[in-house]
CSV table of C-alpha atoms and ligand atoms in Angstrom, one decimal:
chain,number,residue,atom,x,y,z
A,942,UNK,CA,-68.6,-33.0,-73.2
A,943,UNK,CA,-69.9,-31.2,-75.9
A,944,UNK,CA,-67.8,-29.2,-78.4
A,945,UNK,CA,-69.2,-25.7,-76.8
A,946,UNK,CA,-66.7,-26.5,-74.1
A,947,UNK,CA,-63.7,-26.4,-75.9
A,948,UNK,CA,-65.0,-23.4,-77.9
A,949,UNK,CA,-64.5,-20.6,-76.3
A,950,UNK,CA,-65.1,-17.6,-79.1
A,951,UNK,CA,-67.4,-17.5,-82.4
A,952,UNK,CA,-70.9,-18.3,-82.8
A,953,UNK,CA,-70.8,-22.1,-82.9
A,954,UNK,CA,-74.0,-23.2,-82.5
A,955,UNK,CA,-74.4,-26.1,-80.2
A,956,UNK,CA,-77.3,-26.0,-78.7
A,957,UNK,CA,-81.0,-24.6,-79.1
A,958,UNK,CA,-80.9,-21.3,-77.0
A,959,UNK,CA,-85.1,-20.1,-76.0
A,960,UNK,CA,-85.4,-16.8,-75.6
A,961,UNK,CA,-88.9,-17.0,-73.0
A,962,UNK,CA,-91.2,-14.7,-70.9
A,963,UNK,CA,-93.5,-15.0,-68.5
A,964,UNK,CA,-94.1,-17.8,-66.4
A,965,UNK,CA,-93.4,-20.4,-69.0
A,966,UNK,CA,-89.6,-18.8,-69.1
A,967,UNK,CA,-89.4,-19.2,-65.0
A,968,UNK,CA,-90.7,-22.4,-64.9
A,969,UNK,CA,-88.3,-24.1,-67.7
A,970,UNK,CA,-85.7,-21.6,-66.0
A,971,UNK,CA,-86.4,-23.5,-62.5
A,972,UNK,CA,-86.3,-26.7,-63.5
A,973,UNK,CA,-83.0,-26.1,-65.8
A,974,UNK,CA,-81.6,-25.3,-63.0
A,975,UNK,CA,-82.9,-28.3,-60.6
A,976,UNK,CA,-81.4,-30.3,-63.4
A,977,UNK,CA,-78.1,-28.9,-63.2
A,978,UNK,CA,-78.0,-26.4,-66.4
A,979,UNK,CA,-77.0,-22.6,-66.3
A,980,UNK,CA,-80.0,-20.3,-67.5
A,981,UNK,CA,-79.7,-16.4,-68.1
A,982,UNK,CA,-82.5,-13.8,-66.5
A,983,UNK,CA,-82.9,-10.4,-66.1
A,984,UNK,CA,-81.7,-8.1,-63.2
A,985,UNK,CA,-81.9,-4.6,-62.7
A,986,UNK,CA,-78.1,-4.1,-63.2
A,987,UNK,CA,-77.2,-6.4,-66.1
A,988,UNK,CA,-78.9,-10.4,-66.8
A,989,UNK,CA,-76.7,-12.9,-65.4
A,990,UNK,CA,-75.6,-16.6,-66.2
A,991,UNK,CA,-77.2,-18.4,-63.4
A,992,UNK,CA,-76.3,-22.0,-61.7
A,993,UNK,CA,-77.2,-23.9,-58.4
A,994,UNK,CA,-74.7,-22.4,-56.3
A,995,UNK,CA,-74.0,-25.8,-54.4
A,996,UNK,CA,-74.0,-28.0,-57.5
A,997,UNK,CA,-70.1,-27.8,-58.7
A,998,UNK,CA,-71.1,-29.4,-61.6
A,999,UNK,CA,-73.2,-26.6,-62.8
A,1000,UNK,CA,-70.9,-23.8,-61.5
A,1001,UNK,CA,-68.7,-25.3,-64.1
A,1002,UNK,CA,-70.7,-25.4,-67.0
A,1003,UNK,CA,-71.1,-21.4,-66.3
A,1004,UNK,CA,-67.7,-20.7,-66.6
A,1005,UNK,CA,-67.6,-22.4,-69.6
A,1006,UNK,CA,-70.2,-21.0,-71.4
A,1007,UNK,CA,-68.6,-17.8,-70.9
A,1008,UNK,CA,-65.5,-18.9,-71.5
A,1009,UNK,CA,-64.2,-17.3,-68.2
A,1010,UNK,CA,-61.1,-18.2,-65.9
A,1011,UNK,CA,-62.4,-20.0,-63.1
A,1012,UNK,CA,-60.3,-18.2,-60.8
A,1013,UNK,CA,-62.7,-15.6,-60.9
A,1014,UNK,CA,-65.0,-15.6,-58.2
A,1015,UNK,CA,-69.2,-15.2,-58.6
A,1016,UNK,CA,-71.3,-13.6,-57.1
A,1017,UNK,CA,-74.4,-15.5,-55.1
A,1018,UNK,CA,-77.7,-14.0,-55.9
A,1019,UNK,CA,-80.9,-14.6,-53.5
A,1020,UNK,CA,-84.5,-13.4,-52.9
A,1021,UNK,CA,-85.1,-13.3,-49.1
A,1022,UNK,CA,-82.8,-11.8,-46.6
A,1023,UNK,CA,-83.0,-15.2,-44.6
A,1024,UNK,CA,-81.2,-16.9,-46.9
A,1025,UNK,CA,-78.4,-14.9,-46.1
A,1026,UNK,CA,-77.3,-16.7,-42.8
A,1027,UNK,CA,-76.9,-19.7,-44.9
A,1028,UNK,CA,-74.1,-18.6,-47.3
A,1029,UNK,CA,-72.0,-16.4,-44.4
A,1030,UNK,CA,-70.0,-17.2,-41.5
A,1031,UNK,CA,-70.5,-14.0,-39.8
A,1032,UNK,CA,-72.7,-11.0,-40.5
A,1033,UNK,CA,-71.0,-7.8,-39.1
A,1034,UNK,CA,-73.1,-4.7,-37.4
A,1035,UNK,CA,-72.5,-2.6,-40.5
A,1036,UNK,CA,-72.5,-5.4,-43.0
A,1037,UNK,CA,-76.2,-5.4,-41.4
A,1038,UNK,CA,-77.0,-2.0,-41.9
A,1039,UNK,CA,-76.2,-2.5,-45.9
A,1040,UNK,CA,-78.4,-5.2,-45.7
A,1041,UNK,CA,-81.1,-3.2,-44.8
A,1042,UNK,CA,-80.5,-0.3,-46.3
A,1043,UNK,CA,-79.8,-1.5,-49.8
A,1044,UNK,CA,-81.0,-4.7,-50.5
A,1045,UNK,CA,-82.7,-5.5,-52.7
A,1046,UNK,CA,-81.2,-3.8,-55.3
A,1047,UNK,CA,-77.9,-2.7,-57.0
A,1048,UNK,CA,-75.2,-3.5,-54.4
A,1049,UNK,CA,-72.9,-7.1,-53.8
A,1050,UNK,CA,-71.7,-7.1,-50.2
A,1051,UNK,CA,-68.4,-9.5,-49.5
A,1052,UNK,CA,-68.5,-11.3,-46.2
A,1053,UNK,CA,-66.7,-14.1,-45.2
A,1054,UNK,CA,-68.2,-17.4,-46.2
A,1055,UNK,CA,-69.6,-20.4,-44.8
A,1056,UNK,CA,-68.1,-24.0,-45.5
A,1057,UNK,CA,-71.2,-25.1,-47.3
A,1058,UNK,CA,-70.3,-22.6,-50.6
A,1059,UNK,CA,-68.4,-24.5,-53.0
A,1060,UNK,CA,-64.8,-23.3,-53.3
A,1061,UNK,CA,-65.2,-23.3,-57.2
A,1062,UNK,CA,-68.3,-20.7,-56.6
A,1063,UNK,CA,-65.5,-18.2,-54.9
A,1064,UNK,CA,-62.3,-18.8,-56.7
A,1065,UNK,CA,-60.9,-20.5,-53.6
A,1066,UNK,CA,-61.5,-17.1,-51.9
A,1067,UNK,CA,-62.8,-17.6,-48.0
A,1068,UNK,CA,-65.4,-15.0,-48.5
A,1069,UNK,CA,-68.0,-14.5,-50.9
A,1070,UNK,CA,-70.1,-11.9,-52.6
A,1071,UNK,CA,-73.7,-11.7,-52.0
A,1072,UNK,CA,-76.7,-10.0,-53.7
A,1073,UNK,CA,-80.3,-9.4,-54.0
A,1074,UNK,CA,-81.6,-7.8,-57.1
A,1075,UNK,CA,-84.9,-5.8,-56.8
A,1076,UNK,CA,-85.6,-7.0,-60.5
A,1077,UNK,CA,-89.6,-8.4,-60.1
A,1078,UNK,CA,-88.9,-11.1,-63.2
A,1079,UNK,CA,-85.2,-12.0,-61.5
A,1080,UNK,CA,-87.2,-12.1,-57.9
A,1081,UNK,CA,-89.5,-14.7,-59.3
A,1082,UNK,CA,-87.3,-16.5,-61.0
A,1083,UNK,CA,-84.5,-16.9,-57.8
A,1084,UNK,CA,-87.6,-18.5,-55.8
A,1085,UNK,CA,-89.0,-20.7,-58.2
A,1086,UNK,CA,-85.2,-22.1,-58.5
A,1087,UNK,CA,-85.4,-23.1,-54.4
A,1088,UNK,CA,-81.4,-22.2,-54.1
A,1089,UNK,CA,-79.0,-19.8,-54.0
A,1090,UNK,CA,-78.4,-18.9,-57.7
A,1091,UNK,CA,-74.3,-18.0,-58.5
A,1092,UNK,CA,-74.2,-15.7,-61.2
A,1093,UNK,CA,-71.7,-13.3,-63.2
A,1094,UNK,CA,-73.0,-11.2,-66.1
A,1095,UNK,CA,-74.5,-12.8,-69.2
A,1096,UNK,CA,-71.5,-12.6,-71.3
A,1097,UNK,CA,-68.8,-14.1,-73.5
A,1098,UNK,CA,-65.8,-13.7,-70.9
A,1099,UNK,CA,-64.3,-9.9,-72.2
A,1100,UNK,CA,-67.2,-8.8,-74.0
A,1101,UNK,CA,-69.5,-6.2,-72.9
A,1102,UNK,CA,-72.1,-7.0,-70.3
A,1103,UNK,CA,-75.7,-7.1,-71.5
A,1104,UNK,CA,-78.6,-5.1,-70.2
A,1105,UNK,CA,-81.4,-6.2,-72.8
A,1106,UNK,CA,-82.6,-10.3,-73.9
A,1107,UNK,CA,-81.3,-9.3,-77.1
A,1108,UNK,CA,-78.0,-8.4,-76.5
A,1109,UNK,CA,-77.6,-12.1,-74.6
A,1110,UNK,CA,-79.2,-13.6,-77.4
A,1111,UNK,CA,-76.5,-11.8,-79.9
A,1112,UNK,CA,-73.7,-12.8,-77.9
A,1113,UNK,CA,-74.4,-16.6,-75.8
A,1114,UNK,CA,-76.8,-18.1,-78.5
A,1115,UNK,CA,-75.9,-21.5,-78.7
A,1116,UNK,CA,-73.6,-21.4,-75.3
A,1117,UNK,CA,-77.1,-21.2,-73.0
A,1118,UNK,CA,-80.6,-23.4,-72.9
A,1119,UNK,CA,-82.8,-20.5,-71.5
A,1120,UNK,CA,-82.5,-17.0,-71.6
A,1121,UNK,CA,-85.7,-15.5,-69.8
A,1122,UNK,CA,-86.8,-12.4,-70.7
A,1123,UNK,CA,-86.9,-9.4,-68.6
A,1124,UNK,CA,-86.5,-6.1,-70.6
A,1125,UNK,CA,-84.0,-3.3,-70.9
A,1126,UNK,CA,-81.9,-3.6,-67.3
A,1127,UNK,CA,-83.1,-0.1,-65.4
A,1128,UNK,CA,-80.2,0.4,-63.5
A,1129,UNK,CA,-77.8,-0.9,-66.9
A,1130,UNK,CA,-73.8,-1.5,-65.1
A,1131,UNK,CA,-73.0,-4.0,-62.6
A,1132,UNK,CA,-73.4,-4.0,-58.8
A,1133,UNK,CA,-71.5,-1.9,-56.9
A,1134,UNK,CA,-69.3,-4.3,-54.9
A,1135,UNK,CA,-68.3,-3.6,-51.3
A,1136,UNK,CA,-66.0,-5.5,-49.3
A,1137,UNK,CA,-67.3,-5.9,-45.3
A,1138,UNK,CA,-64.5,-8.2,-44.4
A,1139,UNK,CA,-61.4,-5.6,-44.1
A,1140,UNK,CA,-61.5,-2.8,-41.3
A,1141,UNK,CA,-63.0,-0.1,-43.5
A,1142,UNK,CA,-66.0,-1.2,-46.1
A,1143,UNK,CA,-64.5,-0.7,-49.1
A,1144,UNK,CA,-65.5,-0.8,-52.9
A,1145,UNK,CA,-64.1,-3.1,-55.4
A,1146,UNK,CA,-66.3,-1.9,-58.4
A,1147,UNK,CA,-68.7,1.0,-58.3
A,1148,UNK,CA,-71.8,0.7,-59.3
A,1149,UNK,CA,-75.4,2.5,-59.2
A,1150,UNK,CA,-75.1,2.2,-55.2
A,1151,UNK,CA,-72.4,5.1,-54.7
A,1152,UNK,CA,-69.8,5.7,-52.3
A,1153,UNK,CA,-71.4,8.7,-50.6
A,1154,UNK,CA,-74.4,6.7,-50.4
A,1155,UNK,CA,-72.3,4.2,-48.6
A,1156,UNK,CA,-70.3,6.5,-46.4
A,1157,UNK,CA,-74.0,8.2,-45.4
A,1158,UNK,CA,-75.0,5.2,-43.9
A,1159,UNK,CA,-71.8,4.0,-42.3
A,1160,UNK,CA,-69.5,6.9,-42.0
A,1161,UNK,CA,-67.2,5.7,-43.5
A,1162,UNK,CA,-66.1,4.2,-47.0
A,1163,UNK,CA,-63.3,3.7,-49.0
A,1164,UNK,CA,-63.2,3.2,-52.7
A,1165,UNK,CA,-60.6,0.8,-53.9
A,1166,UNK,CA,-57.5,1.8,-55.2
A,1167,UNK,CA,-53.8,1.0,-55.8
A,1168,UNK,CA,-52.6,-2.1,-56.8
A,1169,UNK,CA,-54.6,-5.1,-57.3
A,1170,UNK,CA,-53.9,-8.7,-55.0
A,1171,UNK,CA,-54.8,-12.2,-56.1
A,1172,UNK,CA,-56.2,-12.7,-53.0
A,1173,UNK,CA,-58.7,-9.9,-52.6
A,1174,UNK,CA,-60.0,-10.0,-55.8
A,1175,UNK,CA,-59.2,-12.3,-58.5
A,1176,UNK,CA,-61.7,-10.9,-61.1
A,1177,UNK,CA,-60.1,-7.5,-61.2
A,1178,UNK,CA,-56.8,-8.7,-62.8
A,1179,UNK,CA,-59.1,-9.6,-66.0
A,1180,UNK,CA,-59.6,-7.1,-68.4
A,1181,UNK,CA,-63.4,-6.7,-69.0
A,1182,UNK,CA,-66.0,-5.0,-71.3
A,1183,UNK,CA,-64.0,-4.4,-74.7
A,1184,UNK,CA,-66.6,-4.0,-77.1
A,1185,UNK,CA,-65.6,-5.9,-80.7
A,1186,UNK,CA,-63.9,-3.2,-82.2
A,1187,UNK,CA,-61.3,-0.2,-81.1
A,1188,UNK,CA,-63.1,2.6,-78.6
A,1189,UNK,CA,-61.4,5.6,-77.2
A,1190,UNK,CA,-62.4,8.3,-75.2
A,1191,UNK,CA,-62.8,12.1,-76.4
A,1192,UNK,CA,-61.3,14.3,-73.5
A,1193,UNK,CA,-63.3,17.6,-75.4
A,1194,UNK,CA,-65.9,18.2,-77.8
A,1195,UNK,CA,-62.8,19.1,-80.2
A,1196,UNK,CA,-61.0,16.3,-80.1
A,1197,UNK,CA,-64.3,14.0,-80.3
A,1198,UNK,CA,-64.7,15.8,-84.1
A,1199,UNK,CA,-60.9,15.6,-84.9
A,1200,UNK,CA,-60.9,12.3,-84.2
A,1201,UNK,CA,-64.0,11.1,-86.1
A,1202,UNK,CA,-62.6,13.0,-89.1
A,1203,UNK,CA,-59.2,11.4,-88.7
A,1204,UNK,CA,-60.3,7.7,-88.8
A,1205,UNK,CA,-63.0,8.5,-91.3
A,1206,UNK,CA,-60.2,9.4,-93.6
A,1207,UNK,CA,-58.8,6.6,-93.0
A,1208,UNK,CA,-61.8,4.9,-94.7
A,1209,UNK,CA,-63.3,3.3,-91.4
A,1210,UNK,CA,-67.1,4.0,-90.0
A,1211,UNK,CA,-66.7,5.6,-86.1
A,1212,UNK,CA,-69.8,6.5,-84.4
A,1213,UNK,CA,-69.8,8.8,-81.5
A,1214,UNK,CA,-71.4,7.7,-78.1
A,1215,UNK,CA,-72.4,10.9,-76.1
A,1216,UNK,CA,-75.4,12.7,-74.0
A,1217,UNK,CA,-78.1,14.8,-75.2
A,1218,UNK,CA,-76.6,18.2,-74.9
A,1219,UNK,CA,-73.3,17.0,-76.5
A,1220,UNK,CA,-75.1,15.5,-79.8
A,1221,UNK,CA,-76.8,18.6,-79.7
A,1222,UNK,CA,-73.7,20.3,-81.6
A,1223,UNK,CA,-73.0,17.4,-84.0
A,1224,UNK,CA,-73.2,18.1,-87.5
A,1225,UNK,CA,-73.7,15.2,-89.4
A,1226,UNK,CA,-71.8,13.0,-87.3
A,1227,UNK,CA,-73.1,9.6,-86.9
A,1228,UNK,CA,-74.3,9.3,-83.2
A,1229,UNK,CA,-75.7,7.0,-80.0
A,1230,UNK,CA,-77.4,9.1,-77.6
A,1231,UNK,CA,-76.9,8.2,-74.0
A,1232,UNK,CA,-79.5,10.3,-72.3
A,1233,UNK,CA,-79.4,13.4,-70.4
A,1234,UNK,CA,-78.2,12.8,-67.2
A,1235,UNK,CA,-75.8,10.2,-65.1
A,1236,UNK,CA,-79.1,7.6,-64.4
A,1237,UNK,CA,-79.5,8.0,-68.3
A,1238,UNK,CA,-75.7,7.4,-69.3
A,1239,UNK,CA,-75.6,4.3,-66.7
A,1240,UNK,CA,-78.9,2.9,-68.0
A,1241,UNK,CA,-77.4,3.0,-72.0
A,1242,UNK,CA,-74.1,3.0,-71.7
A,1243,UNK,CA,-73.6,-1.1,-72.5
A,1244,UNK,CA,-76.3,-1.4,-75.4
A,1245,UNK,CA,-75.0,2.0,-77.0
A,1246,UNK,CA,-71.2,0.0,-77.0
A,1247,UNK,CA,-73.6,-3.2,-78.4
A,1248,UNK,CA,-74.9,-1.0,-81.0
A,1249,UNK,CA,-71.8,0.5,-82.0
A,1250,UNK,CA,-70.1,-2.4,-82.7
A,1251,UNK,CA,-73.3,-3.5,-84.7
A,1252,UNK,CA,-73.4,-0.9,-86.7
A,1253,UNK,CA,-69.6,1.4,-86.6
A,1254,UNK,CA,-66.3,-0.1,-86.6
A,1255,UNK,CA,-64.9,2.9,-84.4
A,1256,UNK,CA,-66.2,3.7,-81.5
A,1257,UNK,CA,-65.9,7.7,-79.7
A,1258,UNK,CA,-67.1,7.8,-76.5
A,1259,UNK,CA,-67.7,11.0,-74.5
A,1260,UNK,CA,-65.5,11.8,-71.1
A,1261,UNK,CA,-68.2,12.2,-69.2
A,1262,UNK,CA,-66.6,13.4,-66.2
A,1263,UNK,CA,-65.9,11.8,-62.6
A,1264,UNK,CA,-68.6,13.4,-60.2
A,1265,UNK,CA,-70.8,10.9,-58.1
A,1266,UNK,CA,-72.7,8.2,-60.7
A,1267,UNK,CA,-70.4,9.5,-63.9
A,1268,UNK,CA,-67.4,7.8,-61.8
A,1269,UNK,CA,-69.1,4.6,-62.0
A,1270,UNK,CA,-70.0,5.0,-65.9
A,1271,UNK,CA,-66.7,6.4,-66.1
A,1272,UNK,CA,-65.2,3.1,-64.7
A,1273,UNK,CA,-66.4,0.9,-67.5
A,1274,UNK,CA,-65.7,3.3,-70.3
A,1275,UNK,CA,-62.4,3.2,-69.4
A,1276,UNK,CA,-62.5,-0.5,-69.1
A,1277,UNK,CA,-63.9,-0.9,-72.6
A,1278,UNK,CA,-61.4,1.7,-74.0
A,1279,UNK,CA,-58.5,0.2,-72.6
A,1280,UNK,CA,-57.7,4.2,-70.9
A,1281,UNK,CA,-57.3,5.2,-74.6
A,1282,UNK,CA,-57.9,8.9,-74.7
A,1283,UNK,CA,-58.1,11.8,-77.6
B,2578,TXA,O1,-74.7,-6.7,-61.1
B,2578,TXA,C1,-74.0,-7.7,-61.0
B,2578,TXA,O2,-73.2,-7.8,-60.0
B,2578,TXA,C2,-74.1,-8.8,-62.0
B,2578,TXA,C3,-75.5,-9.4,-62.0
B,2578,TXA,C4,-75.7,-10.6,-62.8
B,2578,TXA,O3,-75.8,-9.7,-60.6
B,2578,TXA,N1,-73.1,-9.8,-61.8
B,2578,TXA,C5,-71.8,-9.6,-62.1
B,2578,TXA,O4,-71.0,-10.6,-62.0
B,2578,TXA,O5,-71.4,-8.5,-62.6
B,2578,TXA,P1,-69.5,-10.7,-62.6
B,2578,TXA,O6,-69.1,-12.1,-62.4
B,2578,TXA,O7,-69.5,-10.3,-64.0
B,2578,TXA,O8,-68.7,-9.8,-61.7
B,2578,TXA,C6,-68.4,-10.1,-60.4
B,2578,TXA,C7,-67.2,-9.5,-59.9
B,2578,TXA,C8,-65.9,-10.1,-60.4
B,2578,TXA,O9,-65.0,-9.1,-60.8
B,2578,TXA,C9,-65.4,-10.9,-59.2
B,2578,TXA,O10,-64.0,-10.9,-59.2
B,2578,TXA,C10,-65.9,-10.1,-58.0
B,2578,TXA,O11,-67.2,-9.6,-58.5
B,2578,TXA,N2,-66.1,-10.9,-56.9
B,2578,TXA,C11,-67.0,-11.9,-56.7
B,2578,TXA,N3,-66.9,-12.5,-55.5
B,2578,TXA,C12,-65.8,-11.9,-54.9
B,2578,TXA,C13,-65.2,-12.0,-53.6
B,2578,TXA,N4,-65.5,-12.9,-52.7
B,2578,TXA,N5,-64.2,-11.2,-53.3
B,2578,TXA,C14,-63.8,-10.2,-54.2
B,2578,TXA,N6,-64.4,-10.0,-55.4
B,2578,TXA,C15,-65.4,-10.8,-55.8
B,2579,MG,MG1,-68.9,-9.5,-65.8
């Protein structure tokens, strides 16, 4: 065992980490994985830390690379629906319909699993999380692999997801072999998670696939709230997506400036994260702009926390409000603040 593995923070480098494209990238990145080694690719949400999902050996080596609790569950990825009946015990009428409607793309549906997934893949959970990214490069790169692919984000365990090659490289060099390159993620937060195994589908993280969207196609859809079990979702206990230094969330445009001036007093270097028509009335400020809309905000919002903490020691972020697609932006910002509000 290699001292990675007992190093679970800092930029030890350990091994050589390629940063490839093309189809020299997915043919290294299939064969690293026939041989038992974790390789990160692209996906439309955020790039992922990929491993045979039957080979324990290798599901272990991904949660240490990331330095992650192994409690916490993964998520299998796939490329054709077929391979779905493989992985699941039972596939439910409206578990179905998700299928159909949704994949490929942005959504992880939990359904109960079958006895062929490793129990280290789920946590010890009896169901699993499945999902099929629409990602071309991450499409390729799941068949050339000939097996189910488990997966979390591309990340040092508590550091912010990654949504561009460069990002991983910043933050895994020297934990990973391969990262293959796939460009800035389109959709940029992770999966929206729904759980089919309870009476009423219900969502354990929001994503770009929304609740309404959900509730159009089955009636019915409840977003998770309340306290959070062990047993339905390990994962969620963790906190997630603090980016390196503090970050807190301006309620008004007000309180954004009051607080920028405060801390620059204080002789630190904050940098304000907010959309187009709020940078707009900066004056001087330093700035990240997230775009214009809630597709823009959701595509930026990881790399503009990356690039804060590159460049600020002090990160403001916009409220940027709770209606459809802003909820799910909303839901990591708060993550990455800690609910720290001016
Ligand atoms: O978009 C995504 O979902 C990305 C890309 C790489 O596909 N993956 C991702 O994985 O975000 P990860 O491990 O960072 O987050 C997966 C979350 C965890 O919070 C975990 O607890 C939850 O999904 N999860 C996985 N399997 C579960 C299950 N069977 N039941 C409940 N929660 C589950
Ligand atoms: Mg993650």
């Amino acid at each position: 065992m290699s001292l990675l593995y007992f190093c679970n923070v800092g930029k030890i480098i350990t091994m050589e980490t390629k940063l490839l494209e093309g189809n020299e990238a997915i043919e290294l990145g299939a064969k690293l994985i026939q041989d038992g080694e974790v390789v990160v690719f692209p996906t439309e949400t955020v790039y992922g830390l990929g491993a045979d999902a039957f080979n324990v050996d290798a599901v272990k080596k991904i949660y240490l690379a990331k330095g992650r609790p192994s409690d916490n569950p993964l998520i299998v990825h796939i490329y054709s629906k077929d391979q779905i009946k493989d992985l699941v015990s039972f596939i439910s009428q409206d578990a179905k319909l998700l299928i159909d409607t949704f994949m490929p793309g942005p959504i992880t549906i939990i359904m109960p699993k079958a006895d062929s997934i490793p129990k280290e893949v789920t946590g010890g959970l009896d169901t699993v999380g499945i999902r099929m990214p629409s990602h071309p490069i991450a499409n390729a790169f799941l068949k050339a692999c000939k097996t189910p692919i488990a997966a979390p984000s591309a990340n040092v365990s508590t550091h912010i997801s990654p949504t561009n090659a460069e990002d991983v490289f910043e933050d895994m060099q020297g934990r990973v072999p391969l990262i293959i390159q796939g460009g800035k993620s389109d959709v940029g937060i992770e999966s929206t998670i729904v759980d089919m195994t309870g009476d009423i589908p219900t969502i354990l993280r929001p994503g770009g696939i929304t609740q309404e969207m959900i509730a159009n196609v089955l009636g019915a859809c409840e977003s998770f709230k309340g306290k959070v079990t062990v047993a339905k979702a390990p994962g969620m206990k963790y906190k997630h997506y603090a980016p390196l230094c503090p970050m807190v969330i301006a309620e008004t445009f007000d309180s954004m400036i009051n607080e920028y001036n405060r801390v620059k007093s204080e002789g630190k270097n904050p940098i304000i994260i907010a959309r187009d028509d709020v940078i707009q009335k900066l004056n001087g400020e330093r700035y990240i702009d997230v775009g214009i809309n809630a597709d823009e905000t959701m595509r930026n919002i990881f790399a503009s926390m990356h690039e804060g903490q590159r460049i600020a020691d002090y990160i403001i972020c916009q409220d940027f409000g709770e209606d459809g697609k802003n909820a799910s932006v909303m839901n990591r910002v708060n993550k990455a603040a800690g609910g720290v509000r001016v």
